[in-house]
CSV table of C-alpha atoms in Angstrom, one decimal:
chain,number,residue,atom,x,y,z
A,888,MET,CA,28.2,-60.3,-9.3
A,889,SER,CA,25.6,-62.8,-10.4
A,890,LEU,CA,23.7,-61.5,-13.4
A,891,THR,CA,20.3,-62.6,-11.5
A,892,ASP,CA,21.2,-59.5,-9.4
A,893,ASN,CA,21.8,-56.9,-12.2
A,894,LYS,CA,18.8,-57.0,-14.9
A,895,PRO,CA,20.7,-54.6,-17.1
A,896,ARG,CA,23.9,-57.0,-17.3
A,897,LEU,CA,21.5,-60.1,-17.7
A,898,ARG,CA,19.8,-58.2,-20.7
A,899,TRP,CA,23.3,-57.4,-22.1
A,900,ALA,CA,24.2,-61.2,-21.7
A,901,CYS,CA,21.0,-62.1,-23.6
A,902,ARG,CA,22.4,-60.3,-26.6
A,903,ARG,CA,23.9,-62.9,-28.8
A,904,GLY,CA,25.7,-63.3,-32.1
A,905,MET,CA,22.7,-65.0,-33.9
A,906,LEU,CA,19.3,-63.0,-34.3
A,907,GLU,CA,17.4,-66.4,-33.6
A,908,LEU,CA,18.7,-66.4,-30.0
A,909,ASP,CA,18.0,-62.8,-29.5
A,910,ILE,CA,14.5,-63.4,-30.4
A,911,LEU,CA,14.1,-66.0,-28.1
A,912,PHE,CA,16.2,-64.7,-24.8
A,913,MET,CA,15.0,-60.7,-25.0
A,914,PRO,CA,11.5,-61.4,-24.6
A,915,PHE,CA,11.8,-64.2,-22.1
A,916,VAL,CA,14.1,-61.9,-19.9
A,917,GLU,CA,11.6,-59.1,-20.2
A,918,GLU,CA,8.1,-61.1,-19.7
A,919,ALA,CA,9.0,-64.2,-17.8
A,920,TYR,CA,12.3,-64.0,-16.0
A,921,ASP,CA,11.2,-62.3,-13.0
A,922,LEU,CA,8.6,-65.1,-12.4
A,923,LEU,CA,11.4,-67.8,-12.1
A,924,SER,CA,12.3,-69.1,-8.9
A,925,GLU,CA,15.8,-68.4,-7.6
A,926,LYS,CA,17.0,-71.9,-8.7
A,927,GLU,CA,15.5,-71.4,-12.4
A,928,LYS,CA,17.2,-68.1,-12.4
A,929,GLN,CA,20.5,-69.9,-11.9
A,930,VAL,CA,19.9,-72.2,-14.4
A,931,PHE,CA,19.0,-69.7,-17.0
A,932,GLU,CA,22.2,-67.8,-16.1
A,933,ARG,CA,24.3,-71.0,-16.7
A,934,LEU,CA,22.3,-71.4,-20.1
A,935,LEU,CA,23.6,-68.1,-21.2
A,936,GLU,CA,27.3,-69.2,-20.7
A,937,GLU,CA,26.8,-71.9,-23.2
A,938,GLN,CA,28.1,-71.1,-27.0
A,939,ASP,CA,25.8,-69.8,-29.6
A,940,PRO,CA,26.0,-73.1,-32.0
A,941,GLU,CA,25.3,-75.4,-29.1
A,942,LEU,CA,22.1,-73.0,-28.0
A,943,PHE,CA,21.0,-72.9,-31.6
A,944,ALA,CA,20.9,-76.6,-32.0
A,945,TRP,CA,19.1,-77.2,-28.8
A,946,PHE,CA,16.4,-74.4,-29.6
A,947,MET,CA,15.8,-75.6,-33.3
A,948,GLY,CA,15.6,-79.4,-32.1
A,949,HIS,CA,18.8,-80.5,-34.0
A,950,GLN,CA,20.1,-81.9,-30.9
A,951,VAL,CA,19.2,-82.3,-27.2
A,952,CYS,CA,20.7,-80.9,-24.5
A,953,GLU,CA,22.3,-83.7,-22.2
A,954,ASP,CA,22.3,-81.6,-19.1
A,955,LYS,CA,18.9,-81.8,-17.7
A,956,GLU,CA,18.3,-78.7,-16.1
A,957,LEU,CA,19.6,-76.9,-19.1
A,958,ASN,CA,17.2,-78.9,-21.2
A,959,ALA,CA,14.5,-78.3,-19.0
A,960,MET,CA,15.0,-74.4,-19.3
A,961,VAL,CA,15.4,-74.8,-23.0
A,962,GLN,CA,11.9,-76.4,-23.0
A,963,LEU,CA,10.5,-73.8,-20.7
A,964,ILE,CA,11.7,-70.9,-23.3
A,965,LEU,CA,10.3,-72.7,-26.1
A,966,LYS,CA,6.8,-73.4,-24.6
A,967,ARG,CA,6.6,-69.5,-23.8
A,968,VAL,CA,7.4,-68.9,-27.5
A,969,LYS,CA,4.7,-71.3,-28.7
A,970,VAL,CA,2.1,-69.8,-26.5
């Protein structure tokens, strides 16, 4: 079953080993996830499959994600945080 079809499982997948990532993902799922297109939801689910050190580096600007779709999702989440 896809996480897209199961919000409680999606919330669980957003719980990470780093507080910094939890602070980004949890509000995003609660406030913005339902507004995403189906394609964007799939990209977000793919983002959650990445390892915490890579996610941390991307979100903190230490590295740029080379996957264009994942990088666009990172930027979307960061934009929501800055607003």
